[in-house]
Amino acid sequence: MLPLPQEIQIEPSVRCNMNCIMCDAKARHRAADMSLENFKQIVCQLRGVKTLGMHGLGESLLNEEFPEMVEYALSEGFKVRFNTNMSLMTEEIANKLIVAGLTEIRFSIDASNQQIYRQIRGVDLFQSVVERSKTFVRLRGKKSIPYIKLVIVLMKENYRHLNEIINLGREIGVDEVFVQNMQSWSRQEFKEKESKEHSIFGLPKEELEKVFSGVRKGDIKITLPPLEGGEYTCTWPYSGAWISVEGFLCPCCECHDPRILNFGNVLEKSIVEIWNNSAYNKFRQDFNEGKAQICYECILKKGVFKKYD
């Protein structure tokens, strides 16, 4: 029997208050939020799992019970990290998360000015997000946790401003800047439309290399994405899983929509049983043999994504 993975992502909400061009909007037409009761029912099954990534395709802070979910998971001994667009972060929530011992938080900011921010995210919240991010850093003070990352999705709209966005991370006071390429969310229609319109792939490599070479390093950790295919680094079928807002166990963040693929609902059957069922094992076999079709367009499979530490 295969032991549960070291890390599992749990989706608190599929709702979002933004309309980002790089996100899978089709995933939003489902159940809204996970309840604290269901969350606790799931967490009590996760013995052996060390880290919970508590984010999904929505904004986690739209779930009013999210701070209590984080507190509960931390009290049960899990490391907890999550991505947020920071637009709903208040001092009260920030203090609650910091005091509880949140392990890591990732600020999702893909622009260095209001115009590009609106172009990418569809809302005029740039200055508010920056100020809320600075406030969170101030409230953390000299503590070592939560570790704070700025996460940037690199696209045609913002790649020329990469150094400015990284400098914004310095201004905010983050510990690390992580730059990643766009995903296609296991949807052919997204790949053919949004990816073609916004992904950096297809741009002259020399132009992108010039942008990357101009990035100032040294004072904070900066992770840049590969510009061309390299090693196939995915281990998700064995090392991770995604639990959707409804409780479905899905293979990964790329294929997060249970309507595309899921192996069972952990609110109805035990996660250990689902993790080891015939459907999941068949998926692993197909994955090992290069036959898992949902993986064909994944940026991990193409070797153009560096995994988070």
PDB file of C-alpha atoms in Angstrom:
ATOM      1  CA  MET A   1       0.000   0.000   0.000  1.00  0.00           C
ATOM      2  CA  LEU A   2       1.345   3.398  -1.024  1.00  0.00           C
ATOM      3  CA  PRO A   3       1.710   5.801   1.930  1.00  0.00           C
ATOM      4  CA  LEU A   4       0.062   9.198   1.707  1.00  0.00           C
ATOM      5  CA  PRO A   5       2.228  11.933   0.158  1.00  0.00           C
ATOM      6  CA  GLN A   6       4.238  14.433   2.176  1.00  0.00           C
ATOM      7  CA  GLU A   7       2.205  17.379   0.879  1.00  0.00           C
ATOM      8  CA  ILE A   8      -1.442  17.824  -0.092  1.00  0.00           C
ATOM      9  CA  GLN A   9      -3.194  20.911  -1.409  1.00  0.00           C
ATOM     10  CA  ILE A  10      -6.670  21.626  -0.086  1.00  0.00           C
ATOM     11  CA  GLU A  11      -8.886  24.108  -1.920  1.00  0.00           C
ATOM     12  CA  PRO A  12     -10.776  26.397   0.517  1.00  0.00           C
ATOM     13  CA  SER A  13     -12.667  28.272  -2.212  1.00  0.00           C
ATOM     14  CA  VAL A  14     -13.180  28.464  -5.963  1.00  0.00           C
ATOM     15  CA  ARG A  15     -14.581  31.985  -5.696  1.00  0.00           C
ATOM     16  CA  CYS A  16     -12.374  34.910  -6.632  1.00  0.00           C
ATOM     17  CA  ASN A  17     -12.662  38.690  -6.541  1.00  0.00           C
ATOM     18  CA  MET A  18     -10.413  39.122  -9.564  1.00  0.00           C
ATOM     19  CA  ASN A  19     -10.568  38.128 -13.223  1.00  0.00           C
ATOM     20  CA  CYS A  20      -6.993  37.172 -14.082  1.00  0.00           C
ATOM     21  CA  ILE A  21      -6.101  36.344 -17.667  1.00  0.00           C
ATOM     22  CA  MET A  22      -3.880  33.403 -16.632  1.00  0.00           C
ATOM     23  CA  CYS A  23      -6.451  31.629 -14.457  1.00  0.00           C
ATOM     24  CA  ASP A  24      -8.896  28.825 -15.160  1.00  0.00           C
ATOM     25  CA  ALA A  25     -12.188  30.693 -14.975  1.00  0.00           C
ATOM     26  CA  LYS A  26     -14.172  27.592 -15.928  1.00  0.00           C
ATOM     27  CA  ALA A  27     -13.286  26.043 -12.570  1.00  0.00           C
ATOM     28  CA  ARG A  28     -15.349  28.679 -10.764  1.00  0.00           C
ATOM     29  CA  HIS A  29     -18.744  27.270 -11.752  1.00  0.00           C
ATOM     30  CA  ARG A  30     -18.814  24.782  -8.890  1.00  0.00           C
ATOM     31  CA  ALA A  31     -19.461  24.691  -5.141  1.00  0.00           C
ATOM     32  CA  ALA A  32     -18.290  27.935  -3.568  1.00  0.00           C
ATOM     33  CA  ASP A  33     -16.419  27.272  -0.324  1.00  0.00           C
ATOM     34  CA  MET A  34     -15.280  24.337   1.784  1.00  0.00           C
ATOM     35  CA  SER A  35     -16.787  24.353   5.264  1.00  0.00           C
ATOM     36  CA  LEU A  36     -14.666  24.238   8.414  1.00  0.00           C
ATOM     37  CA  GLU A  37     -16.492  21.030   9.373  1.00  0.00           C
ATOM     38  CA  ASN A  38     -15.552  19.326   6.098  1.00  0.00           C
ATOM     39  CA  PHE A  39     -12.020  20.639   6.363  1.00  0.00           C
ATOM     40  CA  LYS A  40     -11.605  19.072   9.798  1.00  0.00           C
ATOM     41  CA  GLN A  41     -13.054  15.797   8.508  1.00  0.00           C
ATOM     42  CA  ILE A  42     -10.394  15.785   5.787  1.00  0.00           C
ATOM     43  CA  VAL A  43      -7.470  16.842   7.966  1.00  0.00           C
ATOM     44  CA  CYS A  44      -8.099  14.086  10.507  1.00  0.00           C
ATOM     45  CA  GLN A  45      -7.421  11.565   7.713  1.00  0.00           C
ATOM     46  CA  LEU A  46      -4.019  12.985   6.785  1.00  0.00           C
ATOM     47  CA  ARG A  47      -1.740  11.231   9.251  1.00  0.00           C
ATOM     48  CA  GLY A  48       1.737  11.079   7.745  1.00  0.00           C
ATOM     49  CA  VAL A  49       1.243  14.176   5.602  1.00  0.00           C
ATOM     50  CA  LYS A  50       3.579  16.986   6.682  1.00  0.00           C
ATOM     51  CA  THR A  51       2.540  20.061   4.690  1.00  0.00           C
ATOM     52  CA  LEU A  52      -0.802  21.502   3.570  1.00  0.00           C
ATOM     53  CA  GLY A  53      -0.986  23.940   0.690  1.00  0.00           C
ATOM     54  CA  MET A  54      -4.224  25.720   1.540  1.00  0.00           C
ATOM     55  CA  HIS A  55      -5.107  27.400  -1.728  1.00  0.00           C
ATOM     56  CA  GLY A  56      -6.878  26.568  -4.962  1.00  0.00           C
ATOM     57  CA  LEU A  57      -8.148  28.377  -8.017  1.00  0.00           C
ATOM     58  CA  GLY A  58     -10.062  30.837  -5.860  1.00  0.00           C
ATOM     59  CA  GLU A  59      -8.952  33.404  -3.294  1.00  0.00           C
ATOM     60  CA  SER A  60      -8.684  31.551   0.015  1.00  0.00           C
ATOM     61  CA  LEU A  61      -9.527  34.620   2.102  1.00  0.00           C
ATOM     62  CA  LEU A  62     -12.995  34.805   0.530  1.00  0.00           C
ATOM     63  CA  ASN A  63     -13.799  31.822   2.723  1.00  0.00           C
ATOM     64  CA  GLU A  64     -14.682  33.459   6.041  1.00  0.00           C
ATOM     65  CA  GLU A  65     -13.644  30.320   7.920  1.00  0.00           C
ATOM     66  CA  PHE A  66     -10.188  30.232   6.333  1.00  0.00           C
ATOM     67  CA  PRO A  67      -8.231  31.720   9.285  1.00  0.00           C
ATOM     68  CA  GLU A  68      -9.810  29.114  11.568  1.00  0.00           C
ATOM     69  CA  MET A  69      -8.876  26.392   9.082  1.00  0.00           C
ATOM     70  CA  VAL A  70      -5.245  27.517   9.174  1.00  0.00           C
ATOM     71  CA  GLU A  71      -5.245  27.660  12.966  1.00  0.00           C
ATOM     72  CA  TYR A  72      -6.728  24.168  13.186  1.00  0.00           C
ATOM     73  CA  ALA A  73      -4.227  22.643  10.724  1.00  0.00           C
ATOM     74  CA  LEU A  74      -1.297  24.231  12.552  1.00  0.00           C
ATOM     75  CA  SER A  75      -2.623  23.001  15.903  1.00  0.00           C
ATOM     76  CA  GLU A  76      -2.679  19.489  14.438  1.00  0.00           C
ATOM     77  CA  GLY A  77       1.030  19.720  13.643  1.00  0.00           C
ATOM     78  CA  PHE A  78       0.976  20.458   9.913  1.00  0.00           C
ATOM     79  CA  LYS A  79       3.100  23.017   8.130  1.00  0.00           C
ATOM     80  CA  VAL A  80       0.779  25.369   6.266  1.00  0.00           C
ATOM     81  CA  ARG A  81       1.366  27.624   3.298  1.00  0.00           C
ATOM     82  CA  PHE A  82      -0.938  29.389   0.887  1.00  0.00           C
ATOM     83  CA  ASN A  83      -1.113  31.768  -2.064  1.00  0.00           C
ATOM     84  CA  THR A  84      -3.206  34.928  -1.870  1.00  0.00           C
ATOM     85  CA  ASN A  85      -3.796  38.016  -3.982  1.00  0.00           C
ATOM     86  CA  MET A  86      -3.640  40.003  -0.678  1.00  0.00           C
ATOM     87  CA  SER A  87      -6.636  42.186  -1.556  1.00  0.00           C
ATOM     88  CA  LEU A  88      -8.617  40.936   1.462  1.00  0.00           C
ATOM     89  CA  MET A  89      -5.792  40.714   3.998  1.00  0.00           C
ATOM     90  CA  THR A  90      -6.544  42.808   7.084  1.00  0.00           C
ATOM     91  CA  GLU A  91      -4.352  43.482  10.098  1.00  0.00           C
ATOM     92  CA  GLU A  92      -6.682  41.319  12.195  1.00  0.00           C
ATOM     93  CA  ILE A  93      -6.341  38.328   9.854  1.00  0.00           C
ATOM     94  CA  ALA A  94      -2.600  38.894   9.439  1.00  0.00           C
ATOM     95  CA  ASN A  95      -2.012  38.923  13.195  1.00  0.00           C
ATOM     96  CA  LYS A  96      -4.129  35.805  13.642  1.00  0.00           C
ATOM     97  CA  LEU A  97      -2.118  33.923  10.997  1.00  0.00           C
ATOM     98  CA  ILE A  98       1.250  35.113  12.307  1.00  0.00           C
ATOM     99  CA  VAL A  99       0.452  34.299  15.937  1.00  0.00           C
ATOM    100  CA  ALA A 100      -0.874  30.871  14.940  1.00  0.00           C
ATOM    101  CA  GLY A 101       2.505  30.077  13.369  1.00  0.00           C
ATOM    102  CA  LEU A 102       1.730  30.115   9.627  1.00  0.00           C
ATOM    103  CA  THR A 103       4.689  28.518   7.825  1.00  0.00           C
ATOM    104  CA  GLU A 104       4.667  30.392   4.511  1.00  0.00           C
ATOM    105  CA  ILE A 105       2.598  32.929   2.601  1.00  0.00           C
ATOM    106  CA  ARG A 106       2.886  33.776  -1.092  1.00  0.00           C
ATOM    107  CA  PHE A 107       1.818  37.195  -2.359  1.00  0.00           C
ATOM    108  CA  SER A 108       0.553  36.921  -5.952  1.00  0.00           C
ATOM    109  CA  ILE A 109       1.468  40.197  -7.642  1.00  0.00           C
ATOM    110  CA  ASP A 110       2.290  40.223 -11.353  1.00  0.00           C
ATOM    111  CA  ALA A 111       2.795  43.915 -12.042  1.00  0.00           C
ATOM    112  CA  SER A 112       4.760  46.951 -10.936  1.00  0.00           C
ATOM    113  CA  ASN A 113       2.102  49.527 -11.730  1.00  0.00           C
ATOM    114  CA  GLN A 114      -1.668  50.004 -11.770  1.00  0.00           C
ATOM    115  CA  GLN A 115      -2.063  49.843 -15.565  1.00  0.00           C
ATOM    116  CA  ILE A 116      -0.429  46.439 -16.038  1.00  0.00           C
ATOM    117  CA  TYR A 117      -2.042  45.125 -12.859  1.00  0.00           C
ATOM    118  CA  ARG A 118      -5.505  45.958 -14.201  1.00  0.00           C
ATOM    119  CA  GLN A 119      -4.611  44.517 -17.609  1.00  0.00           C
ATOM    120  CA  ILE A 120      -3.665  41.194 -16.006  1.00  0.00           C
ATOM    121  CA  ARG A 121      -6.076  40.984 -13.062  1.00  0.00           C
ATOM    122  CA  GLY A 122      -9.054  43.009 -14.253  1.00  0.00           C
ATOM    123  CA  VAL A 123      -9.333  45.171 -11.115  1.00  0.00           C
ATOM    124  CA  ASP A 124      -7.931  48.468  -9.841  1.00  0.00           C
ATOM    125  CA  LEU A 125      -6.455  47.159  -6.595  1.00  0.00           C
ATOM    126  CA  PHE A 126      -2.731  47.491  -7.193  1.00  0.00           C
ATOM    127  CA  GLN A 127      -1.950  50.124  -4.570  1.00  0.00           C
ATOM    128  CA  SER A 128      -4.190  48.507  -1.989  1.00  0.00           C
ATOM    129  CA  VAL A 129      -2.527  45.116  -2.503  1.00  0.00           C
ATOM    130  CA  VAL A 130       0.959  46.627  -2.210  1.00  0.00           C
ATOM    131  CA  GLU A 131       0.065  48.456   1.016  1.00  0.00           C
ATOM    132  CA  ARG A 132      -1.558  45.357   2.538  1.00  0.00           C
ATOM    133  CA  SER A 133       1.542  43.337   1.634  1.00  0.00           C
ATOM    134  CA  LYS A 134       3.827  45.887   3.287  1.00  0.00           C
ATOM    135  CA  THR A 135       1.622  45.853   6.375  1.00  0.00           C
ATOM    136  CA  PHE A 136       1.835  42.064   6.614  1.00  0.00           C
ATOM    137  CA  VAL A 137       5.642  42.231   6.417  1.00  0.00           C
ATOM    138  CA  ARG A 138       5.671  44.927   9.107  1.00  0.00           C
ATOM    139  CA  LEU A 139       3.452  42.873  11.394  1.00  0.00           C
ATOM    140  CA  ARG A 140       5.667  39.814  10.990  1.00  0.00           C
ATOM    141  CA  GLY A 141       8.609  41.930  12.057  1.00  0.00           C
ATOM    142  CA  LYS A 142      11.852  40.045  12.666  1.00  0.00           C
ATOM    143  CA  LYS A 143      10.210  36.650  13.011  1.00  0.00           C
ATOM    144  CA  SER A 144      11.491  33.944  10.666  1.00  0.00           C
ATOM    145  CA  ILE A 145       7.975  32.709   9.907  1.00  0.00           C
ATOM    146  CA  PRO A 146       5.846  32.977   7.980  1.00  0.00           C
ATOM    147  CA  TYR A 147       8.359  32.873   5.138  1.00  0.00           C
ATOM    148  CA  ILE A 148       7.151  35.404   2.559  1.00  0.00           C
ATOM    149  CA  LYS A 149       7.352  34.874  -1.203  1.00  0.00           C
ATOM    150  CA  LEU A 150       6.299  37.129  -4.030  1.00  0.00           C
ATOM    151  CA  VAL A 151       4.964  34.942  -6.865  1.00  0.00           C
ATOM    152  CA  ILE A 152       4.924  36.311 -10.405  1.00  0.00           C
ATOM    153  CA  VAL A 153       3.328  34.611 -13.419  1.00  0.00           C
ATOM    154  CA  LEU A 154       5.450  35.680 -16.381  1.00  0.00           C
ATOM    155  CA  MET A 155       3.443  36.705 -19.469  1.00  0.00           C
ATOM    156  CA  LYS A 156       3.670  38.863 -22.547  1.00  0.00           C
ATOM    157  CA  GLU A 157       1.977  41.629 -20.597  1.00  0.00           C
ATOM    158  CA  ASN A 158       4.632  41.891 -17.873  1.00  0.00           C
ATOM    159  CA  TYR A 159       7.932  40.269 -18.909  1.00  0.00           C
ATOM    160  CA  ARG A 160       9.509  43.569 -19.947  1.00  0.00           C
ATOM    161  CA  HIS A 161       8.819  44.854 -16.418  1.00  0.00           C
ATOM    162  CA  LEU A 162      10.203  41.827 -14.584  1.00  0.00           C
ATOM    163  CA  ASN A 163      13.041  43.707 -12.910  1.00  0.00           C
ATOM    164  CA  GLU A 164      10.607  46.407 -11.737  1.00  0.00           C
ATOM    165  CA  ILE A 165       8.278  43.787 -10.222  1.00  0.00           C
ATOM    166  CA  ILE A 166      11.209  42.132  -8.453  1.00  0.00           C
ATOM    167  CA  ASN A 167      12.247  45.540  -7.130  1.00  0.00           C
ATOM    168  CA  LEU A 168       8.692  45.954  -5.866  1.00  0.00           C
ATOM    169  CA  GLY A 169       9.218  42.722  -3.934  1.00  0.00           C
ATOM    170  CA  ARG A 170      12.316  44.275  -2.375  1.00  0.00           C
ATOM    171  CA  GLU A 171      10.320  47.383  -1.490  1.00  0.00           C
ATOM    172  CA  ILE A 172       7.596  45.291   0.124  1.00  0.00           C
ATOM    173  CA  GLY A 173      10.210  43.315   2.034  1.00  0.00           C
ATOM    174  CA  VAL A 174       9.621  39.728   0.869  1.00  0.00           C
ATOM    175  CA  ASP A 175      12.131  36.945   1.540  1.00  0.00           C
ATOM    176  CA  GLU A 176      12.010  35.512  -1.980  1.00  0.00           C
ATOM    177  CA  VAL A 177      10.700  36.211  -5.472  1.00  0.00           C
ATOM    178  CA  PHE A 178       9.474  33.197  -7.442  1.00  0.00           C
ATOM    179  CA  VAL A 179       8.785  33.644 -11.162  1.00  0.00           C
ATOM    180  CA  GLN A 180       6.819  31.002 -13.029  1.00  0.00           C
ATOM    181  CA  ASN A 181       5.424  30.368 -16.498  1.00  0.00           C
ATOM    182  CA  MET A 182       1.719  30.128 -17.332  1.00  0.00           C
ATOM    183  CA  GLN A 183      -0.152  26.863 -16.918  1.00  0.00           C
ATOM    184  CA  SER A 184      -2.792  25.496 -19.299  1.00  0.00           C
ATOM    185  CA  TRP A 185      -4.940  23.752 -16.646  1.00  0.00           C
ATOM    186  CA  SER A 186      -5.339  20.539 -18.673  1.00  0.00           C
ATOM    187  CA  ARG A 187      -7.753  22.378 -20.979  1.00  0.00           C
ATOM    188  CA  GLN A 188      -7.126  22.303 -24.716  1.00  0.00           C
ATOM    189  CA  GLU A 189      -9.318  25.368 -25.267  1.00  0.00           C
ATOM    190  CA  PHE A 190      -7.269  27.363 -22.722  1.00  0.00           C
ATOM    191  CA  LYS A 191      -4.046  26.341 -24.428  1.00  0.00           C
ATOM    192  CA  GLU A 192      -5.381  27.357 -27.840  1.00  0.00           C
ATOM    193  CA  LYS A 193      -6.718  30.740 -26.717  1.00  0.00           C
ATOM    194  CA  GLU A 194      -5.372  32.211 -23.456  1.00  0.00           C
ATOM    195  CA  SER A 195      -1.956  30.517 -23.624  1.00  0.00           C
ATOM    196  CA  LYS A 196      -1.394  31.669 -27.203  1.00  0.00           C
ATOM    197  CA  GLU A 197      -2.420  35.218 -26.321  1.00  0.00           C
ATOM    198  CA  HIS A 198      -0.479  35.619 -23.092  1.00  0.00           C
ATOM    199  CA  SER A 199       2.249  32.977 -22.661  1.00  0.00           C
ATOM    200  CA  ILE A 200       5.878  34.011 -23.238  1.00  0.00           C
ATOM    201  CA  PHE A 201       6.497  30.892 -25.325  1.00  0.00           C
ATOM    202  CA  GLY A 202       6.933  31.933 -28.920  1.00  0.00           C
ATOM    203  CA  LEU A 203       8.734  35.141 -28.010  1.00  0.00           C
ATOM    204  CA  PRO A 204      12.367  35.379 -29.148  1.00  0.00           C
ATOM    205  CA  LYS A 205      14.540  33.521 -26.668  1.00  0.00           C
ATOM    206  CA  GLU A 206      17.263  36.161 -26.990  1.00  0.00           C
ATOM    207  CA  GLU A 207      14.826  38.867 -25.881  1.00  0.00           C
ATOM    208  CA  LEU A 208      13.806  36.877 -22.804  1.00  0.00           C
ATOM    209  CA  GLU A 209      17.417  36.058 -21.955  1.00  0.00           C
ATOM    210  CA  LYS A 210      18.201  39.783 -22.088  1.00  0.00           C
ATOM    211  CA  VAL A 211      15.390  40.455 -19.611  1.00  0.00           C
ATOM    212  CA  PHE A 212      16.610  37.682 -17.298  1.00  0.00           C
ATOM    213  CA  SER A 213      20.219  38.840 -17.474  1.00  0.00           C
ATOM    214  CA  GLY A 214      19.121  42.292 -16.321  1.00  0.00           C
ATOM    215  CA  VAL A 215      17.639  40.958 -13.095  1.00  0.00           C
ATOM    216  CA  ARG A 216      19.630  42.115 -10.064  1.00  0.00           C
ATOM    217  CA  LYS A 217      20.322  39.314  -7.620  1.00  0.00           C
ATOM    218  CA  GLY A 218      22.175  38.849  -4.369  1.00  0.00           C
ATOM    219  CA  ASP A 219      20.130  40.521  -1.640  1.00  0.00           C
ATOM    220  CA  ILE A 220      17.088  38.214  -1.844  1.00  0.00           C
ATOM    221  CA  LYS A 221      16.483  34.791  -3.319  1.00  0.00           C
ATOM    222  CA  ILE A 222      15.151  34.941  -6.890  1.00  0.00           C
ATOM    223  CA  THR A 223      13.920  31.906  -8.817  1.00  0.00           C
ATOM    224  CA  LEU A 224      13.484  32.327 -12.583  1.00  0.00           C
ATOM    225  CA  PRO A 225      11.695  29.810 -14.845  1.00  0.00           C
ATOM    226  CA  PRO A 226      13.409  27.828 -17.620  1.00  0.00           C
ATOM    227  CA  LEU A 227      12.982  29.350 -21.064  1.00  0.00           C
ATOM    228  CA  GLU A 228      13.067  26.030 -22.892  1.00  0.00           C
ATOM    229  CA  GLY A 229      12.263  22.421 -22.156  1.00  0.00           C
ATOM    230  CA  GLY A 230      14.488  20.542 -19.756  1.00  0.00           C
ATOM    231  CA  GLU A 231      14.230  17.707 -17.312  1.00  0.00           C
ATOM    232  CA  TYR A 232      10.756  16.260 -16.654  1.00  0.00           C
ATOM    233  CA  THR A 233      10.550  16.859 -12.921  1.00  0.00           C
ATOM    234  CA  CYS A 234       6.965  15.919 -11.994  1.00  0.00           C
ATOM    235  CA  THR A 235       6.452  13.532  -9.067  1.00  0.00           C
ATOM    236  CA  TRP A 236       2.863  14.518  -8.235  1.00  0.00           C
ATOM    237  CA  PRO A 237       1.303  11.033  -8.665  1.00  0.00           C
ATOM    238  CA  TYR A 238       3.445   9.865  -5.742  1.00  0.00           C
ATOM    239  CA  SER A 239       4.450  12.964  -3.784  1.00  0.00           C
ATOM    240  CA  GLY A 240       1.338  15.148  -3.797  1.00  0.00           C
ATOM    241  CA  ALA A 241      -2.374  15.474  -4.449  1.00  0.00           C
ATOM    242  CA  TRP A 242      -5.114  18.086  -4.708  1.00  0.00           C
ATOM    243  CA  ILE A 243      -8.356  18.004  -2.738  1.00  0.00           C
ATOM    244  CA  SER A 244     -11.017  20.124  -4.401  1.00  0.00           C
ATOM    245  CA  VAL A 245     -13.468  22.344  -2.579  1.00  0.00           C
ATOM    246  CA  GLU A 246     -16.060  19.549  -2.859  1.00  0.00           C
ATOM    247  CA  GLY A 247     -13.669  16.965  -1.407  1.00  0.00           C
ATOM    248  CA  PHE A 248     -12.620  15.207  -4.622  1.00  0.00           C
ATOM    249  CA  LEU A 249      -9.077  13.839  -4.773  1.00  0.00           C
ATOM    250  CA  CYS A 250      -7.455  15.082  -7.984  1.00  0.00           C
ATOM    251  CA  PRO A 251      -3.951  14.391  -9.290  1.00  0.00           C
ATOM    252  CA  CYS A 252      -2.342  17.827  -9.143  1.00  0.00           C
ATOM    253  CA  CYS A 253      -2.658  21.610  -9.427  1.00  0.00           C
ATOM    254  CA  GLU A 254      -2.586  21.446 -13.229  1.00  0.00           C
ATOM    255  CA  CYS A 255      -5.544  19.040 -13.314  1.00  0.00           C
ATOM    256  CA  HIS A 256      -7.448  20.487 -10.373  1.00  0.00           C
ATOM    257  CA  ASP A 257     -10.989  20.397 -11.751  1.00  0.00           C
ATOM    258  CA  PRO A 258     -12.700  17.182 -10.596  1.00  0.00           C
ATOM    259  CA  ARG A 259     -14.965  17.317 -13.639  1.00  0.00           C
ATOM    260  CA  ILE A 260     -11.888  16.552 -15.753  1.00  0.00           C
ATOM    261  CA  LEU A 261     -10.428  13.853 -13.517  1.00  0.00           C
ATOM    262  CA  ASN A 262     -10.849  12.704  -9.931  1.00  0.00           C
ATOM    263  CA  PHE A 263     -10.378   9.398  -8.123  1.00  0.00           C
ATOM    264  CA  GLY A 264     -13.067   9.671  -5.437  1.00  0.00           C
ATOM    265  CA  ASN A 265     -14.372  11.942  -2.690  1.00  0.00           C
ATOM    266  CA  VAL A 266     -12.525  11.952   0.644  1.00  0.00           C
ATOM    267  CA  LEU A 267     -15.707  13.062   2.431  1.00  0.00           C
ATOM    268  CA  GLU A 268     -17.323   9.788   1.369  1.00  0.00           C
ATOM    269  CA  LYS A 269     -14.404   7.327   1.439  1.00  0.00           C
ATOM    270  CA  SER A 270     -11.084   7.402   3.259  1.00  0.00           C
ATOM    271  CA  ILE A 271      -8.241   9.177   1.502  1.00  0.00           C
ATOM    272  CA  VAL A 272      -5.984   6.156   2.065  1.00  0.00           C
ATOM    273  CA  GLU A 273      -8.470   3.969   0.200  1.00  0.00           C
ATOM    274  CA  ILE A 274      -8.788   6.434  -2.683  1.00  0.00           C
ATOM    275  CA  TRP A 275      -5.020   7.056  -2.858  1.00  0.00           C
ATOM    276  CA  ASN A 276      -4.566   3.305  -3.385  1.00  0.00           C
ATOM    277  CA  ASN A 277      -7.615   2.475  -5.517  1.00  0.00           C
ATOM    278  CA  SER A 278      -7.434   0.905  -8.967  1.00  0.00           C
ATOM    279  CA  ALA A 279      -8.190   4.148 -10.815  1.00  0.00           C
ATOM    280  CA  TYR A 280      -5.345   6.029  -9.132  1.00  0.00           C
ATOM    281  CA  ASN A 281      -2.925   3.146  -9.669  1.00  0.00           C
ATOM    282  CA  LYS A 282      -3.922   2.959 -13.342  1.00  0.00           C
ATOM    283  CA  PHE A 283      -3.238   6.686 -13.646  1.00  0.00           C
ATOM    284  CA  ARG A 284       0.219   6.173 -12.102  1.00  0.00           C
ATOM    285  CA  GLN A 285       0.930   3.364 -14.539  1.00  0.00           C
ATOM    286  CA  ASP A 286      -0.104   5.559 -17.485  1.00  0.00           C
ATOM    287  CA  PHE A 287       2.007   8.386 -16.053  1.00  0.00           C
ATOM    288  CA  ASN A 288       5.073   6.127 -15.782  1.00  0.00           C
ATOM    289  CA  GLU A 289       4.609   4.962 -19.375  1.00  0.00           C
ATOM    290  CA  GLY A 290       4.009   8.480 -20.732  1.00  0.00           C
ATOM    291  CA  LYS A 291       0.384   7.693 -21.605  1.00  0.00           C
ATOM    292  CA  ALA A 292      -1.435  10.056 -19.211  1.00  0.00           C
ATOM    293  CA  GLN A 293      -3.046  12.451 -21.690  1.00  0.00           C
ATOM    294  CA  ILE A 294      -3.819  15.177 -19.153  1.00  0.00           C
ATOM    295  CA  CYS A 295      -0.060  15.525 -18.619  1.00  0.00           C
ATOM    296  CA  TYR A 296       0.845  16.192 -22.253  1.00  0.00           C
ATOM    297  CA  GLU A 297       0.649  19.988 -22.111  1.00  0.00           C
ATOM    298  CA  CYS A 298       1.767  20.428 -18.505  1.00  0.00           C
ATOM    299  CA  ILE A 299       4.630  22.865 -17.957  1.00  0.00           C
ATOM    300  CA  LEU A 300       6.245  20.379 -15.579  1.00  0.00           C
ATOM    301  CA  LYS A 301       6.237  17.712 -18.279  1.00  0.00           C
ATOM    302  CA  LYS A 302       7.723  20.210 -20.719  1.00  0.00           C
ATOM    303  CA  GLY A 303      10.432  21.036 -18.190  1.00  0.00           C
ATOM    304  CA  VAL A 304       9.618  24.753 -18.074  1.00  0.00           C
ATOM    305  CA  PHE A 305       8.587  24.974 -14.419  1.00  0.00           C
ATOM    306  CA  LYS A 306      10.788  24.939 -11.332  1.00  0.00           C
ATOM    307  CA  LYS A 307       9.096  23.350  -8.360  1.00  0.00           C
ATOM    308  CA  TYR A 308       8.572  25.352  -5.198  1.00  0.00           C
ATOM    309  CA  ASP A 309      10.942  24.539  -2.344  1.00  0.00           C
TER     310      ASP A 309
END
